[in-house]
Coordinates of C-alpha atoms in Angstrom, one line a residue:
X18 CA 76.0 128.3 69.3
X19 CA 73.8 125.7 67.8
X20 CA 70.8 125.7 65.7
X21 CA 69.2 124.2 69.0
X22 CA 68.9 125.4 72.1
X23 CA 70.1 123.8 75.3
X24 CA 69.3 124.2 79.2
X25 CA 72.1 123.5 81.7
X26 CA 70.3 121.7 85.0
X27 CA 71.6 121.1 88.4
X28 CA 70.5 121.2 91.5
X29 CA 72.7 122.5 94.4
X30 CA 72.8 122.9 98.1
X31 CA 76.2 125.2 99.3
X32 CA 77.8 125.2 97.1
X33 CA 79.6 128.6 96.8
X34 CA 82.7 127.1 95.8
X35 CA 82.2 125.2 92.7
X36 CA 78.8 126.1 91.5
X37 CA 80.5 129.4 89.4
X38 CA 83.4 126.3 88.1
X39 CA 80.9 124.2 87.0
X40 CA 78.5 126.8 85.2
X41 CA 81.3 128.7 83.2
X42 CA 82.6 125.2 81.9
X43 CA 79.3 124.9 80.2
X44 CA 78.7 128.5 79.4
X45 CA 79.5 128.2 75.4
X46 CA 77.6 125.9 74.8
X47 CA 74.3 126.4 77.0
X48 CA 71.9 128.6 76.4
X49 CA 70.1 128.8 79.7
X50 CA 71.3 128.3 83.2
X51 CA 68.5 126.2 85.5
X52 CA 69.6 126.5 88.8
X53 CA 67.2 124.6 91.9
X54 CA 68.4 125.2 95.4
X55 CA 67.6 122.8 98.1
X56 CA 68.2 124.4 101.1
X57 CA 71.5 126.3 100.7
X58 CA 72.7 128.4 103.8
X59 CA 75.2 129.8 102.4
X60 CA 75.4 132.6 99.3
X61 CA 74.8 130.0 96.3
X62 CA 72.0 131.3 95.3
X63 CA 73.8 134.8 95.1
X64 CA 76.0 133.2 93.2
X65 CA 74.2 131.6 90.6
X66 CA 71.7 134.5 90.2
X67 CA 74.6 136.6 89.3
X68 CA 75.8 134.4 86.9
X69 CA 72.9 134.9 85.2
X70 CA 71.2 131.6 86.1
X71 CA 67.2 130.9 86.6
X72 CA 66.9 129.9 90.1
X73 CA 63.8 128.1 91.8
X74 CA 63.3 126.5 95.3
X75 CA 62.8 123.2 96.0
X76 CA 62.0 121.5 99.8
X77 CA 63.7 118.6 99.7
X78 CA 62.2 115.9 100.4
X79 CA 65.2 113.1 100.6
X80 CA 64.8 112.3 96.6
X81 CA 67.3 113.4 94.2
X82 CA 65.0 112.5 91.6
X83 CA 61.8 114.3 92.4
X84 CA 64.4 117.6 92.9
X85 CA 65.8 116.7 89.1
X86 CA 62.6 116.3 87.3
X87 CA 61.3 120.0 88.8
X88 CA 65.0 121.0 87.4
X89 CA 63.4 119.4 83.8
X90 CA 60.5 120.9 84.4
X91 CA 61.8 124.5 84.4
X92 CA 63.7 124.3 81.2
X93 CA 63.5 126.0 78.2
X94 CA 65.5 124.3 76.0
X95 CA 65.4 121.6 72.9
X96 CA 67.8 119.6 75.0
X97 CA 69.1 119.4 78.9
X98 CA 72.4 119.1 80.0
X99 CA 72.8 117.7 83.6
X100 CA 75.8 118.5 85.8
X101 CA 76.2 118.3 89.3
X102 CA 77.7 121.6 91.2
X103 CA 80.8 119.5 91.9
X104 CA 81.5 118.5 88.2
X105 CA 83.4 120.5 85.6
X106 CA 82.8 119.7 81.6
X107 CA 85.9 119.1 80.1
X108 CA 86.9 121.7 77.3
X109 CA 85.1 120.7 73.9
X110 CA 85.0 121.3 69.6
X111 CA 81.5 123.1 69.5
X112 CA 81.2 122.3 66.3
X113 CA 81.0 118.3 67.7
X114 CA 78.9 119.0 70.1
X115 CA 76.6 121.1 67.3
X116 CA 76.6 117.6 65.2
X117 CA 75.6 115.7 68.5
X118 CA 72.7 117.6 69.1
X119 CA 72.0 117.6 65.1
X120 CA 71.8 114.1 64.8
X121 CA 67.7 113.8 64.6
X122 CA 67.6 109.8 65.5
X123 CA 69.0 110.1 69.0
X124 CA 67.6 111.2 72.2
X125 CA 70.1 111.3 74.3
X126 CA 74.1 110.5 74.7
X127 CA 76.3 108.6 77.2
X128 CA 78.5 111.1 78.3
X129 CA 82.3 109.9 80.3
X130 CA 82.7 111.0 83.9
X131 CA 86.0 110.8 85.4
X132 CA 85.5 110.6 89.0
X133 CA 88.8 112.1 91.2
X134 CA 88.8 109.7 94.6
X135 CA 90.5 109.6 97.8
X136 CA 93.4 112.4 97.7
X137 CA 92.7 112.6 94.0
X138 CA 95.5 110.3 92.9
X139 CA 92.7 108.1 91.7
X140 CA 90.5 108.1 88.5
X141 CA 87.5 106.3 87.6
X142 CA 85.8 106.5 84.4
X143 CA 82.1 105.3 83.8
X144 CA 79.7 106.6 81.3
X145 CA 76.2 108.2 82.0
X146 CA 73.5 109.9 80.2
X147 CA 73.4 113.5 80.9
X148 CA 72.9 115.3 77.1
X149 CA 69.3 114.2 76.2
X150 CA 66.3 116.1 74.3
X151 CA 63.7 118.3 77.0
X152 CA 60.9 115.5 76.8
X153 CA 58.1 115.3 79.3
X154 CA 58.3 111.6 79.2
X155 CA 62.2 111.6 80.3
X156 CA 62.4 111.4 83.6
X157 CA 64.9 110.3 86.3
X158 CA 64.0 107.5 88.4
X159 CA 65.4 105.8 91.9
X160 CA 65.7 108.3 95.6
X161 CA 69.5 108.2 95.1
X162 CA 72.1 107.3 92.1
X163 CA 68.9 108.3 90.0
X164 CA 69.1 108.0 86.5
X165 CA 67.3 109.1 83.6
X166 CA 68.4 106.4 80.9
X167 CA 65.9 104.0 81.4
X168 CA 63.2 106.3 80.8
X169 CA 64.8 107.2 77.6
X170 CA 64.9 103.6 76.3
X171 CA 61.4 102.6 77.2
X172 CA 60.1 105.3 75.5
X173 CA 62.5 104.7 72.3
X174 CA 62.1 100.8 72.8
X175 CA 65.7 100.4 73.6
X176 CA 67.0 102.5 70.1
X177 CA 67.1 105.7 71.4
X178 CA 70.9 106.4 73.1
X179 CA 74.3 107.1 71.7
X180 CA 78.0 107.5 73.2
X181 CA 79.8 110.6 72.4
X182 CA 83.4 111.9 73.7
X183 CA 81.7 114.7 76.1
X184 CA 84.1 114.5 79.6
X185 CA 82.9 115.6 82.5
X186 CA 85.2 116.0 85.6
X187 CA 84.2 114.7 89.1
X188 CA 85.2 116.2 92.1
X189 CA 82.6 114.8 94.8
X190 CA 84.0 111.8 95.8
X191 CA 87.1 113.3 97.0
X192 CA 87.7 112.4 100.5
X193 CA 87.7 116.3 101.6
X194 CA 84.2 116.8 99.8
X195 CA 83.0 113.3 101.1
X196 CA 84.1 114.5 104.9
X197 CA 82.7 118.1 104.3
X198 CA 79.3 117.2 103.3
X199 CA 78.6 114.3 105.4
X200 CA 77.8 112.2 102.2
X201 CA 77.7 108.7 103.6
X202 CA 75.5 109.9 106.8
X203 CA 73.0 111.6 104.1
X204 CA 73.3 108.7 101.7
X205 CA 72.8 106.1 103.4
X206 CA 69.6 107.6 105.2
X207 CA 68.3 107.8 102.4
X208 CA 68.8 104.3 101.1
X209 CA 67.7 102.2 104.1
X210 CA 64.9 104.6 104.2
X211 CA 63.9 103.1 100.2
X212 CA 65.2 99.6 101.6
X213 CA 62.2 99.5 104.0
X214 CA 59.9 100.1 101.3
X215 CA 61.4 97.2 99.2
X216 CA 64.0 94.8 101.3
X217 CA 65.2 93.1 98.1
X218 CA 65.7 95.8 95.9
X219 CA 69.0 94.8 94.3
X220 CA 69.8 98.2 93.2
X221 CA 69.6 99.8 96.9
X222 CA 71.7 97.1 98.2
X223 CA 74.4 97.7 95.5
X224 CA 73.8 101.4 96.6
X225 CA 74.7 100.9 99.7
X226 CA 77.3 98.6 99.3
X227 CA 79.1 100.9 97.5
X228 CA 78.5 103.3 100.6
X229 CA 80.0 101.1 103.2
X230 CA 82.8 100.4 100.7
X231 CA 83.7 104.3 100.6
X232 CA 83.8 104.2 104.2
X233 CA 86.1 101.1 104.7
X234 CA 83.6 99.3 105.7
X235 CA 84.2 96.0 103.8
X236 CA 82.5 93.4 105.5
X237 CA 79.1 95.2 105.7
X238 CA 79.2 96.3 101.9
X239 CA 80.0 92.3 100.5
X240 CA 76.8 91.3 102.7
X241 CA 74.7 93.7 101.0
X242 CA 75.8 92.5 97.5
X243 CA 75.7 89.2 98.6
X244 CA 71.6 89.5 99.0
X245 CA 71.9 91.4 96.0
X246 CA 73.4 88.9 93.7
X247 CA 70.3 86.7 94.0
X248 CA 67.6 89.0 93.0
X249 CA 69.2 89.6 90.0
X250 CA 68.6 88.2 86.5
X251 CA 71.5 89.6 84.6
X252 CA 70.2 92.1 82.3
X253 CA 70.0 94.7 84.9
X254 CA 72.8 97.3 83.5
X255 CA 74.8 97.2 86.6
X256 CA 75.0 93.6 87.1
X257 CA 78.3 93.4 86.1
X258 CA 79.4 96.1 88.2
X259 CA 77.9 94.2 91.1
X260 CA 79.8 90.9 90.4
X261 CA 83.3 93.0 90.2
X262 CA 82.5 95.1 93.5
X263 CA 81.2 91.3 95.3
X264 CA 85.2 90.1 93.9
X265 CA 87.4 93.4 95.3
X266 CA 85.3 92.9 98.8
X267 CA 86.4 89.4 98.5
X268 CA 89.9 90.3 98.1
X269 CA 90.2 92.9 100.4
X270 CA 88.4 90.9 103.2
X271 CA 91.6 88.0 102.5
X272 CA 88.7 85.3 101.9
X273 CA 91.1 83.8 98.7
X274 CA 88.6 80.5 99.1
X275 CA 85.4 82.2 98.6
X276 CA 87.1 85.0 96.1
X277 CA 88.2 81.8 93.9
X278 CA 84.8 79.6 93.9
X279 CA 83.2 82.9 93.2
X280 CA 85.4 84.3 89.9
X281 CA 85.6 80.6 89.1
X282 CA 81.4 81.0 88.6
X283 CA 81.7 83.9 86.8
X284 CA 84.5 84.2 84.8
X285 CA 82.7 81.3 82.7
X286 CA 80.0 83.3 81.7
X287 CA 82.6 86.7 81.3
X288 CA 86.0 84.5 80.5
X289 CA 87.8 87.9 79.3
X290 CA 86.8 90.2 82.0
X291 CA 89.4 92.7 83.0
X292 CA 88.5 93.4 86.2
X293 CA 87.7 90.3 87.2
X294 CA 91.3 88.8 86.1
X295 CA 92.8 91.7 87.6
X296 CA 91.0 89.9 91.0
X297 CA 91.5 86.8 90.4
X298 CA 95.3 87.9 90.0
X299 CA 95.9 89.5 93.0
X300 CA 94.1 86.9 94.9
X301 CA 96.6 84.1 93.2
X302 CA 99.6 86.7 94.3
X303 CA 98.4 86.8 98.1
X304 CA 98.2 83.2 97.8
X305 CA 101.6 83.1 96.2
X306 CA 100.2 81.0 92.9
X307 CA 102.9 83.2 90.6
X308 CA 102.7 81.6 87.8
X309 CA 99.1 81.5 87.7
X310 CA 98.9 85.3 88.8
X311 CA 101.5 85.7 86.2
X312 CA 98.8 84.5 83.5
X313 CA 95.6 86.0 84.5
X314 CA 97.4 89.5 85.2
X315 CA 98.5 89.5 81.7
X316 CA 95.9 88.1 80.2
X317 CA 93.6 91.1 81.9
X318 CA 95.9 93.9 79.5
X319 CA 93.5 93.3 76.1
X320 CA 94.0 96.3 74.1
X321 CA 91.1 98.8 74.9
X322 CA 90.9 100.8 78.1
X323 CA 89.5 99.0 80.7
X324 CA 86.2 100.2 82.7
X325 CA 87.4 99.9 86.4
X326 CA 90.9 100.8 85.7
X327 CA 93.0 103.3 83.6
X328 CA 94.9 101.8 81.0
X329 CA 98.2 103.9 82.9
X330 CA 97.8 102.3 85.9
X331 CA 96.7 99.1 84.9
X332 CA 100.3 98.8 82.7
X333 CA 101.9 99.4 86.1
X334 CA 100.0 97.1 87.8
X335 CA 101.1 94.0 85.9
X336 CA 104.7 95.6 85.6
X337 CA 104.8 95.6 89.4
X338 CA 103.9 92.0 89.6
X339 CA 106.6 91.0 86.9
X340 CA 109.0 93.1 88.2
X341 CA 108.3 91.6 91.6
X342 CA 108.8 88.2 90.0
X343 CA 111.8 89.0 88.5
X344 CA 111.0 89.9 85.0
X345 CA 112.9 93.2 84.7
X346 CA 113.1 94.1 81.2
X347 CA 109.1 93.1 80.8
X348 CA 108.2 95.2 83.4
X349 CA 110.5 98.1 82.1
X350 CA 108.5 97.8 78.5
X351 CA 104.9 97.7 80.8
X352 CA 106.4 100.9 82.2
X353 CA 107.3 102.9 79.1
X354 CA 103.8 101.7 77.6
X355 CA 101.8 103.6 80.4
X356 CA 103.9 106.8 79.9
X357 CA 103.5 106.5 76.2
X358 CA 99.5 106.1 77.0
X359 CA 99.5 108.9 79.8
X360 CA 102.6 111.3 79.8
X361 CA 102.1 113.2 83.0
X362 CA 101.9 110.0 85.4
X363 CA 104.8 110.0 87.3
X364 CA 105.0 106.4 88.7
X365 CA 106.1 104.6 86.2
X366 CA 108.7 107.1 85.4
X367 CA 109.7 106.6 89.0
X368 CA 110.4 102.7 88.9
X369 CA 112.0 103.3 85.5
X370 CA 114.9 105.2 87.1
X371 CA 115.1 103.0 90.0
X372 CA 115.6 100.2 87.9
X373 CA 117.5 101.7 84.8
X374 CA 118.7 104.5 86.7
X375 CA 122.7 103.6 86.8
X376 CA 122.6 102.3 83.3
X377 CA 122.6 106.1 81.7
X378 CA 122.6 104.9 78.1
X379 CA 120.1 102.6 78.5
X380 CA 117.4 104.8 80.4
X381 CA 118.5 107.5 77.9
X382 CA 117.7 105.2 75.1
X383 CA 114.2 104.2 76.3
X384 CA 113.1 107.0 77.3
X385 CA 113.6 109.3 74.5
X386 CA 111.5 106.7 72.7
X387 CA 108.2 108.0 74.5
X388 CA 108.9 111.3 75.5
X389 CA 109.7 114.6 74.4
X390 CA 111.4 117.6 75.6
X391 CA 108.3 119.3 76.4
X392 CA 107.1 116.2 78.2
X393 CA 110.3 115.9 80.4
X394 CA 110.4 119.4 81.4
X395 CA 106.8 119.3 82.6
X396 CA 107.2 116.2 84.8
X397 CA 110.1 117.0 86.6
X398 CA 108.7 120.1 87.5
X399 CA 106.0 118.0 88.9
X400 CA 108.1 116.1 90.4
X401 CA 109.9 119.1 92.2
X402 CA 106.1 120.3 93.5
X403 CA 105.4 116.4 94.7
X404 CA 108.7 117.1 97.0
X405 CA 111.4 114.5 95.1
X406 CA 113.9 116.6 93.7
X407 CA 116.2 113.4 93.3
X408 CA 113.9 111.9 90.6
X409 CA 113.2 115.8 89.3
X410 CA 117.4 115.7 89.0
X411 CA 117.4 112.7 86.8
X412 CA 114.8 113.9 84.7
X413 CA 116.7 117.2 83.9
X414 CA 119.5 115.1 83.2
X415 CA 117.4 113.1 80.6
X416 CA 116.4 116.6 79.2
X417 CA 119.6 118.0 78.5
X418 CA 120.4 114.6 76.6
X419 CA 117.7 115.0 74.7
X420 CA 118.3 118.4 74.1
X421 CA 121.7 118.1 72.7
X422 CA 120.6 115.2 70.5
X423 CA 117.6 117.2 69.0
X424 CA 117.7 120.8 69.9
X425 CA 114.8 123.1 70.9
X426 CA 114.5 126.4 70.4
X427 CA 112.1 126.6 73.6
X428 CA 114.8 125.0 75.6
X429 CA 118.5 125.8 76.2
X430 CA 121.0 123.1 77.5
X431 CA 122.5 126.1 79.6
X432 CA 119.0 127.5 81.3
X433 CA 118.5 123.6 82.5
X434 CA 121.9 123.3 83.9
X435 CA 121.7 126.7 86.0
X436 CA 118.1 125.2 86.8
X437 CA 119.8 121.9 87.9
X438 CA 122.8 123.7 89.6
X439 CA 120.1 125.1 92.1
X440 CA 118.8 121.7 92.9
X441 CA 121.6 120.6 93.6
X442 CA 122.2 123.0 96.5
X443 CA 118.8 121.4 98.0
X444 CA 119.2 120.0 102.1
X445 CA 119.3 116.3 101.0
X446 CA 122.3 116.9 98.7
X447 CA 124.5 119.1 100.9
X448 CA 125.5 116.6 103.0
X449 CA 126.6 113.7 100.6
X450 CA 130.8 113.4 100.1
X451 CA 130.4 113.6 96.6
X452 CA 128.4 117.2 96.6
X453 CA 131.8 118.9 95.8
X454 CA 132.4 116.6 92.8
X455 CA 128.9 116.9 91.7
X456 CA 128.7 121.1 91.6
X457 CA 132.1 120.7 89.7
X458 CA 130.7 118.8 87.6
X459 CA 127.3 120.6 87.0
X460 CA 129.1 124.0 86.5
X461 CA 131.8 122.5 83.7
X462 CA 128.4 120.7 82.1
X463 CA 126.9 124.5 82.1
X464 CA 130.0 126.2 80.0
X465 CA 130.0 123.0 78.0
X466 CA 126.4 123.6 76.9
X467 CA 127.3 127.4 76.2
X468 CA 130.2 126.7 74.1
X469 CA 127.2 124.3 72.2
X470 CA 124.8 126.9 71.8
X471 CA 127.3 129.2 70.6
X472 CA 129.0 126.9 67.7
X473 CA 132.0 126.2 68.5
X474 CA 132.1 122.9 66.5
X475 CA 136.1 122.9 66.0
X476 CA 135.7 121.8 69.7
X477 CA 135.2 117.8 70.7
X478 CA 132.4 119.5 72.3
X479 CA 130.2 116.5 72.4
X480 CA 132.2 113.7 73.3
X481 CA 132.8 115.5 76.3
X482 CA 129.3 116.3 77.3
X483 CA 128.3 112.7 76.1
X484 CA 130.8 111.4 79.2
X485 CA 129.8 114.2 81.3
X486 CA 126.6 113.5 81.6
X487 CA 126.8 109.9 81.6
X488 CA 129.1 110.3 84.8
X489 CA 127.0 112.9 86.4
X490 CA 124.3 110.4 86.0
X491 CA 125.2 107.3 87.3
X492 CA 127.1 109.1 90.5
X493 CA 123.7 110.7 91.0
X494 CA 121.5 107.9 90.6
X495 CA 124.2 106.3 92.8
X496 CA 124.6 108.1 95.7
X497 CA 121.1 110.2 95.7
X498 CA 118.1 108.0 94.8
X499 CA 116.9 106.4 96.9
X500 CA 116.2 102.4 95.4
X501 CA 112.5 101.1 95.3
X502 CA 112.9 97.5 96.7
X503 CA 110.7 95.0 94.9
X504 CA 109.2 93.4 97.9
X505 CA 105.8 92.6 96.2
X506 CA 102.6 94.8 95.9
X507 CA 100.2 96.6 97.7
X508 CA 97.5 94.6 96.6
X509 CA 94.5 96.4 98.5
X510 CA 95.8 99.0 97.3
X511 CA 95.7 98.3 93.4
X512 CA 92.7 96.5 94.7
X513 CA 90.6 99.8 95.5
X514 CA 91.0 101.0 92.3
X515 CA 88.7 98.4 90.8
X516 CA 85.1 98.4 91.2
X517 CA 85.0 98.6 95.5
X518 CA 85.1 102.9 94.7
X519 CA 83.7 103.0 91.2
X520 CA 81.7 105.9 90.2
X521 CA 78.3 105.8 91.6
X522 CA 76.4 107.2 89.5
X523 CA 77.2 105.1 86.2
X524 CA 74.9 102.9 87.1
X525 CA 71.8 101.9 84.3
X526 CA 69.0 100.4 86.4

């Protein structure tokens, strides 16, 4: 534990299921617990008082402001960290977070949240301040989305916050949480409530833009930014985020016209903007300008990782629209990039066999350049729990290669081929004419890799399993994966991962 001492806010209504999650991720480095209930039926407040937090009751009064600064004002400590109930703080080096709170020229950090959406296949990162120093005169400010950064830089005439690599996990915008808790009813409430008070607040309409856009409600949400836009100067720290949300409503509504004259505007005062390239793409592709799409989708790569989208998925992005163009080997290299950048995503792996997949050697080749045993063996056991045991197959297969060319001691050829002889038996194999072949096959391939193990070198061992395999392979690839047919993209779909369902709380007023 630090030199300083540190509180751990939240505030909380039912939530008995994640409230004990959230505090024991903090629990290291925290060295009291601030717990204020607003109105919980349920046993959260058992819950928290039993894990040792201090807990006070607050009425609310529809202001998640007003029910953070009593939070401050309970607190003990030389500095306040702020987590929702729903959030989880990524594991950390104490000894960093010792030197963050060290440091005696800052006030306060930017901290990452990565914010799980929809079924939790998609991530948005943002940053917000949530480690700052207990001081009377930082407050949060705004009913909803509140925030507690501009307090900090008035106070500290703009000098007074830092980034660090603090992560905090997001859980509340998954579509289960959202539907549980009756967000959008409760939200929005509150923000035409403050929207009465001041009609041209640019902040609320963004707000609850961003609302109607979580609830598919396109139309309503572009109106709202589009009386936004206007009251807006440009130094407001979400303006950006408001041009990028005005662009995928814009796109998703089909309107290419006004989606054009509008990026056209704006991508000449931001002429590198990811996001906004990424918009200006898709809209070209809907309006079948390839070449053009072509251009800006490539051009939107950079090198850093992007705000609205994860570097991942935004390598598969512009490999599906090359691919879908024709562009084959390009897309395969934008493919192996995003599993280089993030192992454990499974898409790209997927096109990579559909495309590669009867060309053993090659796939073999390319992917032994980004991955590792360790890392094949973990994703086809994903792949197995996400219910594709074809692709899990080819995966093993991949495995073993790489196996016999660099051994393991962690992994035996001959425990992955009993592994894959069980697969095989799976109901989609059994009733394929080659299944006879293919358990032939699999079983001479298992006392090929036990003859390996054991050293018998005076044997052409390899050769054979080299032409083993690469036959396996290609008759499974064949005959058992299914193709992905390059009929073009989903482009709402890469479309709502831009700034439509970013984070809503990132936002700087």
């Amino acid at each position: 534990m630090s030199g300083k001492t540190v509180s751990l806010c939240l505030i909380v209504k039912n939530e008995r299921e994640r409230l004990l999650n959230c505090i024991n991720s903090a629990r290291q480095i925290v060295n009291e617990v601030v717990v204020v209930d607003t109105g919980s039926t349920d046993d959260t407040v058992g819950i928290a008082r039993a894990a040792g937090a201090r807990v006070f009751s607050y009425a609310w009064q529809g202001n998640f402001s007003d029910a953070r600064n009593y939070a401050l004002e309970q607190a003990t400590g030389q500095w306040i960290l702020v987590l929702d109930a729903d959030e989880v703080l990524a594991p950390l080096d104490v000894n960093y977070f010792n030197k963050l709170l060290a440091a005696d020229q800052v006030e306060g950090y930017f901290v990452s949240i990565q914010s799980y959406q929809g079924d939790g296949g998609e991530i948005m990162t943002d940053n917000v301040v949530r480690l700052f120093k207990n001081n009377p005169l930082y407050r949060f400010s705004g009913a909803i989305h509140e925030q507690v950064a501009p307090s900090i830089l008035k106070e500290t005439a703009g000098k007074g916050l830092r980034a660090c690599s603090l992560l905090i996990n997001h859980f509340g915008y998954l579509d289960i949480e959202i539907k549980k808790k009756e967000k959008f009813k409760r939200n929005t409430f509150i923000i035409i409530k403050e929207l009465e008070k001041s009609p041209a607040d640019p902040f609320l309409l963004y707000s609850l833009a961003l609302e109607y856009f979580q609830r598919g409600l396109i139309a309503e949400g572009v109106k709202c930014l589009e009386k936004a836009l206007p009251q807006m100067n440009g130094s407001e720290g979400y303006y950006q985020d408001v041009i990028v949300a005005t662009a995928n409503g814009l796109l998703n509504l089909g309107q290419l016209d006004p989606l054009f004259r509008f990026l056209e505007e704006f991508l000449k005062v931001f002429p590198n903007h990811q996001q906004l390239l990424i918009c200006r793409g898709l809209g070209q592709l809907q309006a079948q300008q390839y070449a053009q799409a072509t251009e800006d989708l490539v051009r939107s790569l950079g090198e850093d990782e992007g705000k609205f989208l994860p570097r991942h998925q935004h390598l598969c992005l512009v490999g599906d629209v090359l691919m879908s163009l024709g562009h084959v080997d390009k897309a395969v290299e934008l493919y192996l990039a995003s599993l280089k950048h993030e192992s454990g995503y499974i898409y790209p792996l997927i096109k990579i066999v559909d495309l590669l997949g009867c060309a053993y050697p090659l796939i073999d080749e390319k992917l032994s350049r980004v991955m590792s045993v360790n890392r094949l063996d973990r994703l086809w056991r994903q792949l197995l729990k996400e219910q594709k045991p074809s692709y899990a197959i080819v995966i093993i297969f991949l495995e073993i290669g790489l196996l016999l060319k660099k051994p393991d001691p962690e992994f035996m050829p001959s425990q992955l081929v009993l592994e894959l002889y069980q697969f095989v038996h799976f109901e989609p194999f059994l009733k394929r004419a080659s299944f006879n072949y293919l358990c032939v096959s699999v079983r001479q391939l298992y006392y090929y890799s036990l003859m390996l193990e054991k050293g018998y070198a005076d044997f052409p061992i390899n050769d054979r399993v080299s032409k083993l395999m690469k036959e396996l392979m290609i008759l499974f690839v064949k005959d058992y994966c299914p193709r992905a047919a390059a009929k073009g993209l989903n482009v709402l779909g890469w479309s709502a991962l831009g700034g439509a369902g970013a984070e809503k709380e990132s936002i700087d007023r």
